[in-house]
Short mmCIF file of C-alpha atoms in Angstrom, two decimals:
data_model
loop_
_atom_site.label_atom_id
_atom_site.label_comp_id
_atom_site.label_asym_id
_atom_site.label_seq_id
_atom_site.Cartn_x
_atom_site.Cartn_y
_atom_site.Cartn_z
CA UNK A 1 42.09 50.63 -73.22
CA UNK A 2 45.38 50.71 -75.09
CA UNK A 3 43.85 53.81 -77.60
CA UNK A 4 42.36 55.21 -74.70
CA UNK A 5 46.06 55.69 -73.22
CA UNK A 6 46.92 56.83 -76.58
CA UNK A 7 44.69 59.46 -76.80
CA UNK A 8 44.89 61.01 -73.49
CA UNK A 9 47.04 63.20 -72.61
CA UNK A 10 50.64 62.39 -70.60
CA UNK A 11 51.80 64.84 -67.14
CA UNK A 12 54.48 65.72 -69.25
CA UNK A 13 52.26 66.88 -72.41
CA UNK A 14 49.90 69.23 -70.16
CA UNK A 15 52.89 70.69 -68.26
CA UNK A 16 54.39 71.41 -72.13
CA UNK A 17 51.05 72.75 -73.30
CA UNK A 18 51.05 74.78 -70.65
CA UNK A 19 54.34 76.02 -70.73
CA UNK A 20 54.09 76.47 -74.65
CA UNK A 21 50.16 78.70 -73.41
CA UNK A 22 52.60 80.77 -70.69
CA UNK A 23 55.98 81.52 -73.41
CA UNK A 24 53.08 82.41 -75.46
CA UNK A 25 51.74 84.92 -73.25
CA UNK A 26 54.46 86.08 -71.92
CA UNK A 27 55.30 87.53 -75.23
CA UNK A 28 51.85 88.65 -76.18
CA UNK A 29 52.12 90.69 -72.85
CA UNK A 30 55.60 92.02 -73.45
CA UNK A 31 54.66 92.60 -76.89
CA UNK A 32 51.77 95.12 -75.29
CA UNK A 33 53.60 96.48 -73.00
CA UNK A 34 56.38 97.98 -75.51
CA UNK A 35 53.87 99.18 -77.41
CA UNK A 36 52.44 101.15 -74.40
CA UNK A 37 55.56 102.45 -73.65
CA UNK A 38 56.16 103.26 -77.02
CA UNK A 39 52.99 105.36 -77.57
CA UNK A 40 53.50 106.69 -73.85
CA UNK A 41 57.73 107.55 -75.29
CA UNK A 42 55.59 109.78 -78.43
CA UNK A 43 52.75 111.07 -76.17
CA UNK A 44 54.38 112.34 -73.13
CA UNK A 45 57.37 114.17 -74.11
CA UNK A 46 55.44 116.15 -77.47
CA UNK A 47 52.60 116.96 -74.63
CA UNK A 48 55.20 118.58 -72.53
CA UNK A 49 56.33 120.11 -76.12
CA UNK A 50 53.16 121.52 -76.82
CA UNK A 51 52.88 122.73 -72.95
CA UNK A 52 56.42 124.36 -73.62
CA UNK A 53 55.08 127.16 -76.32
CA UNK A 54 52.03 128.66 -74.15
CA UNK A 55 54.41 128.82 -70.89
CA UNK A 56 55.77 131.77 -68.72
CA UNK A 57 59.34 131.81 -69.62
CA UNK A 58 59.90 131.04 -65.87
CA UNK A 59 58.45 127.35 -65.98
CA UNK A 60 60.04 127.01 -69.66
CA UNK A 61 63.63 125.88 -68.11
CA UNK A 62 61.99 123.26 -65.95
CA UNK A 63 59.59 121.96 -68.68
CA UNK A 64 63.03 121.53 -70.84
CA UNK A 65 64.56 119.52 -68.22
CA UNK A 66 61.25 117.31 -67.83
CA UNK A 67 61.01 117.04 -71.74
CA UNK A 68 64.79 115.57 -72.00
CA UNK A 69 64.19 113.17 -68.62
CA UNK A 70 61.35 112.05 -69.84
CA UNK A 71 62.93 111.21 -73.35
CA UNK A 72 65.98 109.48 -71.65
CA UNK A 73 63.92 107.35 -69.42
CA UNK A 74 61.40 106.08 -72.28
CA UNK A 75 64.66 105.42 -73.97
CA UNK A 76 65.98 103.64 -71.35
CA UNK A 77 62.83 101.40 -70.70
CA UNK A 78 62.29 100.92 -74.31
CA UNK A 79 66.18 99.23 -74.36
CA UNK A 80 65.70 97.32 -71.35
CA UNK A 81 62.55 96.04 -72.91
CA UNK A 82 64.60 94.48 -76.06
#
């Protein structure tokens, strides 16, 4: 009985494992999640680049001010994600 005790786990050492499992995820998941922000940061703004060129002069204003929001917020998440 007394190596029986030994061997099985305590409360205390599940809860732990656990915890240790949910740290552990937490930071794969945050870990994921910059990097989607990241690649969305790179992505977004040089699509609304690209869009930028082939415009009517009359949407380029507007595509200039959604290029630069665009870069601040990513910027912005990506610091609040450190």
């Amino acid at each position: 009985p007394r190596m029986l005790e030994s061997a099985t786990p305590s409360s205390f050492q599940i809860d732990e494992a656990a915890s240790n499992q949910k740290t552990s995820d937490n930071k794969n998941g945050h870990a994921k999640l910059k990097k989607t922000v990241t690649d969305y940061a790179t992505n977004h703004p040089a699509a609304l680049e690209a869009a930028l060129k082939d415009a009517p002069e009359s949407a380029k204003p507007a595509l200039r001010r959604a290029i630069n929001v665009a870069k601040a917020g990513y910027e912005k998440a990506l610091k609040g994600m450190e």
